[in-house]
Amino acid sequence: MALDFIIEEYIKSTEAEKNNIDNYPGADLSLGPEYSKNAIKYNLIALHENIIDPIRNAFPPYTNSANKDIWITSGYRSKDVNSLPKIKGVKGSQHMFGYAVDIISIKHQSSLLFNWCYQNLPAWNQMIWEYPEKGDWSTGSTKPSWLHISYKEGENNKTTSLATTREDLHEMVENEFSTRKGNYTHGIKLADQNLI
């Protein structure tokens, strides 16, 4: 197990606290064994070791204190947290199983984070460059663009997507392998910040 893995970092949820909802792994055990505390913690540790640890090593300082560059804005979500109006999580979200995190960089653009992961991580399940039109923390946005990334042992087929409300951005990332569904263009390649 990663020595720097702290489960609280993955389960902290302001919305859960506001709504007095249990957001600890195992809260949804009645839905099946895949929702057990042990199963979710196992998935979170794998996510940490294979995704967060390499990213934080590449974007220092690597620390769990307040001066770290890479922040987890959403990790594990119980079913009730995932269904909150402010969360708008999809049904069966990877977050509910401990497979996925949403992250931001304090110092770098979300496009750079996406591109580094695309070019350097050996395995991931899903990676989404989320709403780059929101701007980045480094450029003053208080509700910035983020990167959704997941890891599922044995199912890491490296899917990539762009989520945006801007039609011109969808058009600019289209390629011969991409497909479009609503606000998502799937099968994108590198994220180009110059398009924003």
JSON list of C-alpha atoms in Angstrom, two decimals, residues 1-2 20 53 63 92 106 119 123 132 150:
[
{"chain": "A", "resi": 1, "resn": "MET", "atom": "CA", "xyz": [0.00, 0.00, 0.00]},
{"chain": "A", "resi": 2, "resn": "ALA", "atom": "CA", "xyz": [1.19, 3.49, -0.77]},
{"chain": "A", "resi": 20, "resn": "ASN", "atom": "CA", "xyz": [-25.44, 15.44, 6.38]},
{"chain": "A", "resi": 53, "resn": "ASP", "atom": "CA", "xyz": [1.10, 9.08, -7.18]},
{"chain": "A", "resi": 63, "resn": "THR", "atom": "CA", "xyz": [2.67, 16.59, -0.31]},
{"chain": "A", "resi": 92, "resn": "GLY", "atom": "CA", "xyz": [-23.49, 4.07, -11.83]},
{"chain": "A", "resi": 106, "resn": "ILE", "atom": "CA", "xyz": [-3.06, 24.91, -8.77]},
{"chain": "A", "resi": 119, "resn": "GLN", "atom": "CA", "xyz": [1.70, 10.72, -22.84]},
{"chain": "A", "resi": 123, "resn": "ALA", "atom": "CA", "xyz": [-2.70, 2.72, -17.90]},
{"chain": "A", "resi": 132, "resn": "PRO", "atom": "CA", "xyz": [-11.81, 23.97, -20.41]},
{"chain": "A", "resi": 150, "resn": "SER", "atom": "CA", "xyz": [-10.17, 6.59, -13.53]}
]
